[in-house]
Coordinates of C-alpha atoms in Angstrom, one line a residue:
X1 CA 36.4 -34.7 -22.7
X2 CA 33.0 -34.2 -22.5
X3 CA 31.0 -33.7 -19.7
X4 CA 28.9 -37.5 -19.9
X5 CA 32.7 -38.9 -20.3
X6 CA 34.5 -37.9 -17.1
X7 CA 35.8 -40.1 -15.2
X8 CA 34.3 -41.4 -12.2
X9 CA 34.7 -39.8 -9.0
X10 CA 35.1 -36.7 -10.8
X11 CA 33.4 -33.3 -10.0
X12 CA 31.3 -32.0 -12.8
X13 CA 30.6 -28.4 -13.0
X14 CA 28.0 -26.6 -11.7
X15 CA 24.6 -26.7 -12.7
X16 CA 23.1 -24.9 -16.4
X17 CA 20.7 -23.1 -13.8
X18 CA 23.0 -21.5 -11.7
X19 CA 25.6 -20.2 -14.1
X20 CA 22.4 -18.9 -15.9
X21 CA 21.0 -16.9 -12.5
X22 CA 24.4 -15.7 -11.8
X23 CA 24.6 -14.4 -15.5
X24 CA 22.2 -11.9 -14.8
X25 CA 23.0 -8.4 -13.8
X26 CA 21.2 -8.1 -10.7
X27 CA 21.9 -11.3 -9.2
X28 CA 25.8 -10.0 -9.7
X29 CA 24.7 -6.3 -8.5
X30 CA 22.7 -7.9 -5.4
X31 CA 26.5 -10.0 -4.7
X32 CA 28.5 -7.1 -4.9
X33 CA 26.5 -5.1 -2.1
X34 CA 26.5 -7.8 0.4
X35 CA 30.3 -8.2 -0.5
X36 CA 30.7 -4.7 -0.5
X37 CA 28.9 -4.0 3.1
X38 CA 31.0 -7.2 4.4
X39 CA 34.2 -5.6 3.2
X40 CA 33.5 -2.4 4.8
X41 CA 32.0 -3.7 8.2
X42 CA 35.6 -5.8 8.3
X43 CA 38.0 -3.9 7.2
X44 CA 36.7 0.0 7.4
X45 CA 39.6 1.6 6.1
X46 CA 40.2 -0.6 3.4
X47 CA 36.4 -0.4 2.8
X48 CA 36.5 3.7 2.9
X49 CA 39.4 3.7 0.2
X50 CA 37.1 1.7 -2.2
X51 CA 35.0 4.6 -3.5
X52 CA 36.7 5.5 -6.5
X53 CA 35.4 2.3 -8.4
X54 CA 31.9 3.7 -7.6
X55 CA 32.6 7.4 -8.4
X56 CA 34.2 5.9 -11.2
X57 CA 31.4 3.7 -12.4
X58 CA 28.9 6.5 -12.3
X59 CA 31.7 9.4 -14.1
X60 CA 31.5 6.6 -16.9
X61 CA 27.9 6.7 -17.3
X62 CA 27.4 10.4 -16.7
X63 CA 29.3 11.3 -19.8
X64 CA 26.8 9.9 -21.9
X65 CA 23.6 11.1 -19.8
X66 CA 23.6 14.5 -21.8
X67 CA 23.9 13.6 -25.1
X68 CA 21.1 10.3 -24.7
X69 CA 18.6 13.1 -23.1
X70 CA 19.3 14.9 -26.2
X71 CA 19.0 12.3 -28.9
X72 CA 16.2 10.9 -26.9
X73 CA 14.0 14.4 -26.6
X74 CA 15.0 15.5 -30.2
X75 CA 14.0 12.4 -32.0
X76 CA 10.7 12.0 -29.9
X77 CA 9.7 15.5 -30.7
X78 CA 10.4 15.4 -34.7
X79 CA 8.9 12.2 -34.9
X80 CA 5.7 13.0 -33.2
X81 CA 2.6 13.9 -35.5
X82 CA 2.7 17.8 -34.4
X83 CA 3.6 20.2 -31.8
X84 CA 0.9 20.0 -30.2
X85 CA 1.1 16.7 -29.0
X86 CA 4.3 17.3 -27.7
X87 CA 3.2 20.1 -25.7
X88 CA 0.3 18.2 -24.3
X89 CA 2.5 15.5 -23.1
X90 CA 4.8 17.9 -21.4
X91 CA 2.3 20.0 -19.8
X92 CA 0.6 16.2 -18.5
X93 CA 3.9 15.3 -17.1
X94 CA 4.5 18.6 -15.3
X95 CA 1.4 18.5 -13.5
X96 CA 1.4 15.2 -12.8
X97 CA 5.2 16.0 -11.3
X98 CA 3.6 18.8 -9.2
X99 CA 1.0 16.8 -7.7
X100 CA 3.3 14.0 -6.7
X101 CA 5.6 16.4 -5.5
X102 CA 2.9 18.0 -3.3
X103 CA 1.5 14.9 -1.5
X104 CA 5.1 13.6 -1.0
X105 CA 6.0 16.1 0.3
X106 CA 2.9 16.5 2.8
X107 CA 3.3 12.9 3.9
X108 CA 7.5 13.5 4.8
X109 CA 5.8 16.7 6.9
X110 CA 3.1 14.2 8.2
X111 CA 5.3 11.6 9.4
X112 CA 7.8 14.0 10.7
X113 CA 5.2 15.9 12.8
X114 CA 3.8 12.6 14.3
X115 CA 7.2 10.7 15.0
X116 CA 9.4 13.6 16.7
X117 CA 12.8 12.2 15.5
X118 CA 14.6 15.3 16.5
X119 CA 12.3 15.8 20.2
X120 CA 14.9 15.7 22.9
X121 CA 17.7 16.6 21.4
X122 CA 17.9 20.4 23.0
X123 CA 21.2 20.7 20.3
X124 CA 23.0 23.8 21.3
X125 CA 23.5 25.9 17.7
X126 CA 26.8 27.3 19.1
X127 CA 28.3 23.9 18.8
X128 CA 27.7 24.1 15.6
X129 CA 29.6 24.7 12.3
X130 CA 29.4 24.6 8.9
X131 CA 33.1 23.3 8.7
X132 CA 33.6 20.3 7.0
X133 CA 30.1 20.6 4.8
X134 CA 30.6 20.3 1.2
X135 CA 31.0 23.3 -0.7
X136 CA 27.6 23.6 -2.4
X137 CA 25.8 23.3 1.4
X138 CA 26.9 26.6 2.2
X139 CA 27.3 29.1 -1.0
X140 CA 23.9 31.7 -1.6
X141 CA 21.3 30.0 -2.9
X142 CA 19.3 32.6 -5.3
X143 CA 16.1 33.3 -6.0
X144 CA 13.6 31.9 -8.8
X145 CA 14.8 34.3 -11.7
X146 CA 18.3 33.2 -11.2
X147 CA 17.0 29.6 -11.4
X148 CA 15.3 30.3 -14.5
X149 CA 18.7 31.9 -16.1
X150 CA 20.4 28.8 -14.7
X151 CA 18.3 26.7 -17.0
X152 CA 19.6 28.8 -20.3
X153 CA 23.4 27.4 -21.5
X154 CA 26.3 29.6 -22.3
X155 CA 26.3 28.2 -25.9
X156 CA 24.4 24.9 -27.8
X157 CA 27.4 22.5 -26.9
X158 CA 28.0 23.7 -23.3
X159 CA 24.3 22.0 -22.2
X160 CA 25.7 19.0 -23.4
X161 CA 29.0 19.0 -21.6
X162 CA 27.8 20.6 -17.9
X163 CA 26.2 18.7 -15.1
X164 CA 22.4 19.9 -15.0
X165 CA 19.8 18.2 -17.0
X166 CA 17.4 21.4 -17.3
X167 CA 19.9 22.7 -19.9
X168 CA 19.8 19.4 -21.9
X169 CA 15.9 19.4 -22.0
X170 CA 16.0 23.3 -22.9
X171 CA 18.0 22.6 -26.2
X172 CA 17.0 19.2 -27.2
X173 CA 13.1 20.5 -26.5
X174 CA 14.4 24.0 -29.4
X175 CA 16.2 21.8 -31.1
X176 CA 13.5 18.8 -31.8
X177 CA 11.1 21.7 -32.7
X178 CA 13.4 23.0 -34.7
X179 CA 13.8 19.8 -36.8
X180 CA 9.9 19.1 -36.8
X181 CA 9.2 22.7 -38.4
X182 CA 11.8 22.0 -40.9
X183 CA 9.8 19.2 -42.6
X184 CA 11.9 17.2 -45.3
X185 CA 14.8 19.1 -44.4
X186 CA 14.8 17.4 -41.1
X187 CA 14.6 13.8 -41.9
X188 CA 17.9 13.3 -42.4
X189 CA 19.0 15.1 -39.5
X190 CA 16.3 12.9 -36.9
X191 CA 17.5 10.1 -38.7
X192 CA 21.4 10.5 -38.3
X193 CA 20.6 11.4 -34.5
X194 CA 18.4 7.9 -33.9
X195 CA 21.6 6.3 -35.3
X196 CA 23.6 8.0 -32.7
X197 CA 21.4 7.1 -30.1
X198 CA 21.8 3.5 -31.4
X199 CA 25.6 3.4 -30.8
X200 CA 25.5 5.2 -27.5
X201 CA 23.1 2.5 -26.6
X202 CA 25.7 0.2 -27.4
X203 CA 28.0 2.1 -25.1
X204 CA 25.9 2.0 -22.2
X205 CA 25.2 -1.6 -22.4
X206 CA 29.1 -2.5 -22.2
X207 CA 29.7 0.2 -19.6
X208 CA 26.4 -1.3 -17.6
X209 CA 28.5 -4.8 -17.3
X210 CA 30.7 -2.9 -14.7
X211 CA 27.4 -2.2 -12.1
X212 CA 28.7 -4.9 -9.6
X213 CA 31.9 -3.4 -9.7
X214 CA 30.5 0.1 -8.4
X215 CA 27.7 -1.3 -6.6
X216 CA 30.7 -2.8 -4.3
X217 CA 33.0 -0.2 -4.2
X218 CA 30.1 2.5 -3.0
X219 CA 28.8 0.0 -0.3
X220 CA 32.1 -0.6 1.0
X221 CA 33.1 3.1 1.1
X222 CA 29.6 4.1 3.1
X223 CA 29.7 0.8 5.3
X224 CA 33.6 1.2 5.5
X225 CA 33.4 5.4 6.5
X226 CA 30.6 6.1 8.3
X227 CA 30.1 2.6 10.1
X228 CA 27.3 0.5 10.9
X229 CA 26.8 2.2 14.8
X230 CA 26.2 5.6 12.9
X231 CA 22.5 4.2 12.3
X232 CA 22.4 3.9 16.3
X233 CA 22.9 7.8 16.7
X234 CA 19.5 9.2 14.3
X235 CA 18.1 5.6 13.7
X236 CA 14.5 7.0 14.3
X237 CA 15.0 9.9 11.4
X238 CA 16.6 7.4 9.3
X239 CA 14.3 4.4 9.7
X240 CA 11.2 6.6 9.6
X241 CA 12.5 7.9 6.8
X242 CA 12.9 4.7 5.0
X243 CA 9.3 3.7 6.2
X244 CA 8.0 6.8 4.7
X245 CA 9.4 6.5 1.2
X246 CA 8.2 3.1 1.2
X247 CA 4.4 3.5 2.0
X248 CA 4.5 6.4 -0.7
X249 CA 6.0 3.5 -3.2
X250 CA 3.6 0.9 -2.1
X251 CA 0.4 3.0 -1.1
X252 CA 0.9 6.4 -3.6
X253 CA 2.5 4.9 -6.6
X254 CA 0.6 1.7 -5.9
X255 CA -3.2 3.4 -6.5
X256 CA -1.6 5.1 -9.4
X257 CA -0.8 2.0 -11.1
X258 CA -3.7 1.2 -10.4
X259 CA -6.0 3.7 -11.7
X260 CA -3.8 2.8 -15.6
X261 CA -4.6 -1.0 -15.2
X262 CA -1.5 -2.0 -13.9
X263 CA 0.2 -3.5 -11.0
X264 CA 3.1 -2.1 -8.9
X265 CA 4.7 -5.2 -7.1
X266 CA 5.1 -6.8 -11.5
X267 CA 6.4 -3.1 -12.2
X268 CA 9.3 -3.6 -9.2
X269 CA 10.0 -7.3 -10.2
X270 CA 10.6 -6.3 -13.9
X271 CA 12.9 -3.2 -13.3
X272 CA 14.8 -5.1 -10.0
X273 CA 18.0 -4.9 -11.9
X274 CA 17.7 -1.1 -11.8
X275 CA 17.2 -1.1 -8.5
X276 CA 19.5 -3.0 -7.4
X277 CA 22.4 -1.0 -9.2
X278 CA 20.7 2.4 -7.7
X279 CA 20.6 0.8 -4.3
X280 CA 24.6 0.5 -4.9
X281 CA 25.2 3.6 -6.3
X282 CA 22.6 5.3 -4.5
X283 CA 22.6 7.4 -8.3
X284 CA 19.7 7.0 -10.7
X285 CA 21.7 8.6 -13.5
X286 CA 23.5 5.3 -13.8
X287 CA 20.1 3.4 -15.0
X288 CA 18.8 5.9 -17.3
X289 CA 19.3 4.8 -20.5
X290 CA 18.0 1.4 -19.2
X291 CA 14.7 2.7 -18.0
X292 CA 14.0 4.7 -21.4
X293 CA 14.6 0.8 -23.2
X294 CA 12.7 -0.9 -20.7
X295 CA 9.6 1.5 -20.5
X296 CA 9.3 1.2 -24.4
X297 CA 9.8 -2.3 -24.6
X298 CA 7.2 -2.3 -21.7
X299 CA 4.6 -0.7 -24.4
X300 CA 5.1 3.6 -23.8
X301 CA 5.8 5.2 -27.1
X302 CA 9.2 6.5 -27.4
X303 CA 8.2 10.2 -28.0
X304 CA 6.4 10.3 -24.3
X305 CA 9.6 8.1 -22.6
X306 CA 12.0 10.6 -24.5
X307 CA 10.1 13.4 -23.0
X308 CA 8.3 12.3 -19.7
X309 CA 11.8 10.2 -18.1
X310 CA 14.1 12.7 -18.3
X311 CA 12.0 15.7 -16.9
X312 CA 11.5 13.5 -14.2
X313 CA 15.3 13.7 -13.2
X314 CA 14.9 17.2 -12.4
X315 CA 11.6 18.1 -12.0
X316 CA 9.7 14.4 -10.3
X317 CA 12.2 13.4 -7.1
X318 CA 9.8 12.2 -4.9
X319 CA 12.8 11.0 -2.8
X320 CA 14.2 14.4 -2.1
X321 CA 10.7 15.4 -1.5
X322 CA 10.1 13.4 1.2
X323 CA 13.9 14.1 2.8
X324 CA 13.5 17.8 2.6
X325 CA 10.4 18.0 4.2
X326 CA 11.5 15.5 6.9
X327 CA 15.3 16.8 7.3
X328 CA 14.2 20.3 7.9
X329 CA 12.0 19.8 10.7
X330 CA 13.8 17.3 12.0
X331 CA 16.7 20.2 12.6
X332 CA 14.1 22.6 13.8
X333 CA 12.9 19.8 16.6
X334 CA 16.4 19.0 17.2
X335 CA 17.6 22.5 17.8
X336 CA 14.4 23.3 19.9
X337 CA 12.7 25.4 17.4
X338 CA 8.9 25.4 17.3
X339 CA 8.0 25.6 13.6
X340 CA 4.0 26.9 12.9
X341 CA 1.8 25.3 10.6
X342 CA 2.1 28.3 8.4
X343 CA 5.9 28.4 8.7
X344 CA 6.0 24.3 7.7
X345 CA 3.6 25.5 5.0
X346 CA 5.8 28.3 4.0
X347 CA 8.6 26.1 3.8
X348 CA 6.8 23.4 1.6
X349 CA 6.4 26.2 -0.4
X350 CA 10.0 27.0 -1.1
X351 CA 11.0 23.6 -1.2
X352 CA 9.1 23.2 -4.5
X353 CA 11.2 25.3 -6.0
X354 CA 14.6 23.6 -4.3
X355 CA 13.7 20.3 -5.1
X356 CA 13.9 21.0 -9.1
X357 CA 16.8 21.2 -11.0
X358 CA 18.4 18.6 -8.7
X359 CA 20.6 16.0 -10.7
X360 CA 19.5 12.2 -9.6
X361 CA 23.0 11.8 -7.8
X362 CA 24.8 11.0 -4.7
X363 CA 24.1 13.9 -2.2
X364 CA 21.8 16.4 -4.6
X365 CA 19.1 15.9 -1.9
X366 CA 21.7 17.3 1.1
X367 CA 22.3 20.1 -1.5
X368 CA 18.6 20.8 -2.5
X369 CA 17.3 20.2 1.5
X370 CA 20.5 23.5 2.4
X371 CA 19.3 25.2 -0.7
X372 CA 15.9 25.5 1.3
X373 CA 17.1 26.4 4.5
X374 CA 19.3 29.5 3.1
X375 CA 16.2 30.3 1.4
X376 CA 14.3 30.4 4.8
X377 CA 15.1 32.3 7.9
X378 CA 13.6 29.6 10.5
X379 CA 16.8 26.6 10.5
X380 CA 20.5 27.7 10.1
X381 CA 22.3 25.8 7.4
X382 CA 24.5 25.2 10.4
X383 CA 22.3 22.6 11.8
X384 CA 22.6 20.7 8.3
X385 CA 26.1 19.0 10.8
X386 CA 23.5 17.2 12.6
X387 CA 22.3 14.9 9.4
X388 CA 25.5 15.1 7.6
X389 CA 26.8 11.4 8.6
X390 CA 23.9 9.8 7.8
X391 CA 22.6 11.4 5.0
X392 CA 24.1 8.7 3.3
X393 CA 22.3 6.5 5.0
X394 CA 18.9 8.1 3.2
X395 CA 20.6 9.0 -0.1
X396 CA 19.4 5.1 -1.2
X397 CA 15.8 5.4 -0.1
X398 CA 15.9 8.9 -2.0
X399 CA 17.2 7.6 -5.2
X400 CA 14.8 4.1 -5.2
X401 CA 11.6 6.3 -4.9
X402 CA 12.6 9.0 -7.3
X403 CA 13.2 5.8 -10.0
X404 CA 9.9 4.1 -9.2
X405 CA 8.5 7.4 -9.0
X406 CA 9.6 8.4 -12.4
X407 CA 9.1 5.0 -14.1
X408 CA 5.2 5.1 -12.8
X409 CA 4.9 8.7 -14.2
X410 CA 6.2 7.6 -17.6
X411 CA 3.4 4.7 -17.9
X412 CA 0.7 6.7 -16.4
X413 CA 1.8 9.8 -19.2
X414 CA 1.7 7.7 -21.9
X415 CA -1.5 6.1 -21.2
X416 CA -3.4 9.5 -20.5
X417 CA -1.9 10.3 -24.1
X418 CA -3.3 6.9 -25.4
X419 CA 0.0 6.3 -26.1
X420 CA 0.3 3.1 -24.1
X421 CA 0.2 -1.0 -25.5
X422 CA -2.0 -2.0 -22.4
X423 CA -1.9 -5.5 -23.7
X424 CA 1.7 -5.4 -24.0
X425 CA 2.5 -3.7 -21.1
X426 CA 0.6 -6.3 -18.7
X427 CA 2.7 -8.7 -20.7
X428 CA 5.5 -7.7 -20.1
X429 CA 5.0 -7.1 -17.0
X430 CA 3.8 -10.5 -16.1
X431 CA 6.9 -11.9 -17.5
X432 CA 5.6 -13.3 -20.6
X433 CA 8.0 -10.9 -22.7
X434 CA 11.2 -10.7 -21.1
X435 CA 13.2 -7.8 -21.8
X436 CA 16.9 -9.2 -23.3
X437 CA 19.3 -6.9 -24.2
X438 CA 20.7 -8.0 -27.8
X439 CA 24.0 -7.5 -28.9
X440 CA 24.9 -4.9 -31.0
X441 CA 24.4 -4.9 -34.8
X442 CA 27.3 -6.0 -36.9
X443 CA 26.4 -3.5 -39.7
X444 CA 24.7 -0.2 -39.7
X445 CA 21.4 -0.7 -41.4
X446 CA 20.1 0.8 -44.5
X447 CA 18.1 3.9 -44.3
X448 CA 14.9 3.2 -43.6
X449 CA 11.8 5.1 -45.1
X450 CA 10.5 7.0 -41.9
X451 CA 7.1 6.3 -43.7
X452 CA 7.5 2.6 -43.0
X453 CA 9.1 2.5 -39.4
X454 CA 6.4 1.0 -37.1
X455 CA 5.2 2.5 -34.6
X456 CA 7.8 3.1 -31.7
X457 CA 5.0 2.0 -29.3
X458 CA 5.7 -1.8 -29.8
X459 CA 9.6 -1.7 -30.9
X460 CA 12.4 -0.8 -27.9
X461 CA 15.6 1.1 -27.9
X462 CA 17.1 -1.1 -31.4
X463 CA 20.4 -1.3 -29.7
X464 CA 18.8 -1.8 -25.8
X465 CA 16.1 -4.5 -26.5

């Protein structure tokens, strides 16, 4: 029976429009955190046992985070016109990273020097233990050359099957070169490898359908665990916090959008699914391979989003910037220890260095923020107890800023490289070209003559768009 035929009296179903808004992602992602912070406000325990579906939700998409990097860095590099523009894309980025870095950082210290949080306390530090820290909080944190060791893999495969993303960038960035020096040789080689970034692709975009799932399961666990009266206890550190990483989005990241011709608040709008899922998952892994599609269907060239996005895991967290400078002299105020400017300074310093390397998941800024205070002699990693119930409580403002952070860098990269549709990007951005992921192709296509490709500047992800 058709719908015009029902009988009377009968109830027809819901509108087209609202099947159609709650088909999107992060209509369904934006659901599942409000049901998820329900559940665990209501039933805590039950709430608490919930996080496997989001540990298990991110484990899924992390296994696929190595070998995108490296598909993604390796064709970007063969197919770019020479070395040199791929070295003059990564040396842009890494300054560009640095300065961020900086002025994040000095606005955490700012704000943190201005607003007390931790005045008052008078914390006694032998009440204080590292018991029940994770692991990683309290194991020797070594110095720069062992950080730079870190970076080289055991073997080829072993980058692609650990944990850190500096590995992957190492060998995709030899390996790319390595296929752009070998001229025809190559070609088939980049070719087979943008194939297999096609079907990983695919991959991610059927794993991505479960995001509600772990968007609920990690609310529920942090509402259900920690509670809502935590925020009572350090709600100045955490809601000044919050404040601070959202002028540097708004005010920061605004002017840079700016000075490229763009607009943030149309930048936020178009990737609100991704942040909606990150706000969930308080992870940015997760919405990786979905930022590299959407910045090139957004107009950046594929070579400078293969290169620029991923460094910015590792070496760009203005999140963690912000929480280390913040977290460690909050501790210092809270234990009643006067920090000079020099000694903040020192610390900034160090925290440079800390804040790299650090995988864009759950707890990596607690891990990076006791990295810096082993390094230093002023806070004992012991006062890291004071912060470590709400730390997930900033771990969502941390991983929101790093993505904005690191989608702004790749647009303002690619347009310094003049590798930037301006049009198209204001577009897009405006909504007139909605980004649609398509189904999967039913057949692998035939090989294409690299000659005749267009220009990745205009064409997404194939298998993303």
């Amino acid at each position: 029976m058709s719908r015009n035929d029902a009988a009377p009296g009968t109830v027809t179903a819901p509108p087209g429009r609202i099947r159609r808004m709650l088909s999107h992602l992060y209509v369904q992602c934006l659901i599942a955190v409000l049901l998820g912070a329900a559940v665990g406000g209501l039933w805590p325990s039950f709430g608490a046992d919930l996080k496997p579906l989001g540990d298990g939700f991110i484990a899924l998409v992390k296994m696929f985070i190595a070998p995108i990097i490296f598909c993604t860095v390796v064709h970007g590099i063969a197919s770019m016109g020479n070395a040199r523009a791929v070295g003059r894309v990564s040396l842009k980025a890494l300054v560009y990273f640095e300065v961020l870095t900086t002025v994040a950082m000095v606005i955490g210290l700012a704000v943190v020097n201005v607003v007390k949080p931790g005045s008052g306390l008078h914390i006694d530090l032998s009440t204080l233990s590292t018991k029940g820290l994770p692991p990683e909080a309290t194991t020797a944190h070594e110095g720069f050359a062992a950080f730079l060791l870190a970076t080289i893999p055991a073997t080829l495969v072993s980058a692609l099957t650990g944990n850190e993303i500096l590995p992957v960038l190492l060998v995709s960035v030899l390996f790319g070169f390595g296929l752009h020096a070998s001229g025809e040789a190559g070609l088939g080689i980049a070719r087979g490898v943008e194939k297999f970034s096609t079907i990983l692709f695919t991959l991610i975009r059927w794993i991505m359908r479960l995001a509600p799932i772990g968007a609920f399961g990690s609310m529920a666990f942090t509402i259900g665990n920690y509670g809502l009266g935590t925020l009572r206890h350090l709600a100045l550190l955490v809601g000044s916090f919050w404040l601070t990483a959202l002028f540097f989005v708004l005010v920061v990241l605004g002017t840079v959008m700016r000075l490229n011709g763009l607009r943030l608040l149309p930048f936020l709008r178009y990737i609100k699914e991704e942040l909606l899922i990150v706000l969930g998952t308080s992870s940015t892994e997760p919405v990786l391979p979905r930022m590299m599609a959407k910045l090139q269907h957004a107009g950046a060239s594929k070579p400078v989003v293969g290169i620029t996005l991923p460094a910015g895991y590792s070496f760009n967290l203005d999140g963690t910037a912000i929480y280390l400078t913040m977290g460690s002299v909050f501790l210092a105020q809270a234990l009643g220890i006067h920090l000079s400017l020099t000694q903040q300074l020192a610390m900034l310093a160090v925290m440079l260095l800390t804040s790299k390397g650090a995988a864009g998941v759950t707890g990596s800024g607690f891990i990076a923020l006791a990295a810096t205070l082993s390094a230093v002699p002023h806070v004992p990693v012991a006062a890291l107890a004071l912060i470590f119930g709400v730390d997930r409580f900033m771990s969502e403002a941390r991983a929101l800023t790093s993505l904005v952070g690191n989608g702004v860098a790749t647009l303002a990269v690619a347009r310094w490289e003049g590798e930037l549709d301006e049009d198209r990007a204001k577009a897009v951005l405006r909504g007139a070209i909605p980004y649609t992921p398509a189904p999967a192709p039913s057949a692998v296509p035939a090989e294409p003559d690299p000659k005749e490709t267009p220009a990745p500047t205009h064409d997404p992800v194939p298998a993303a768009r």
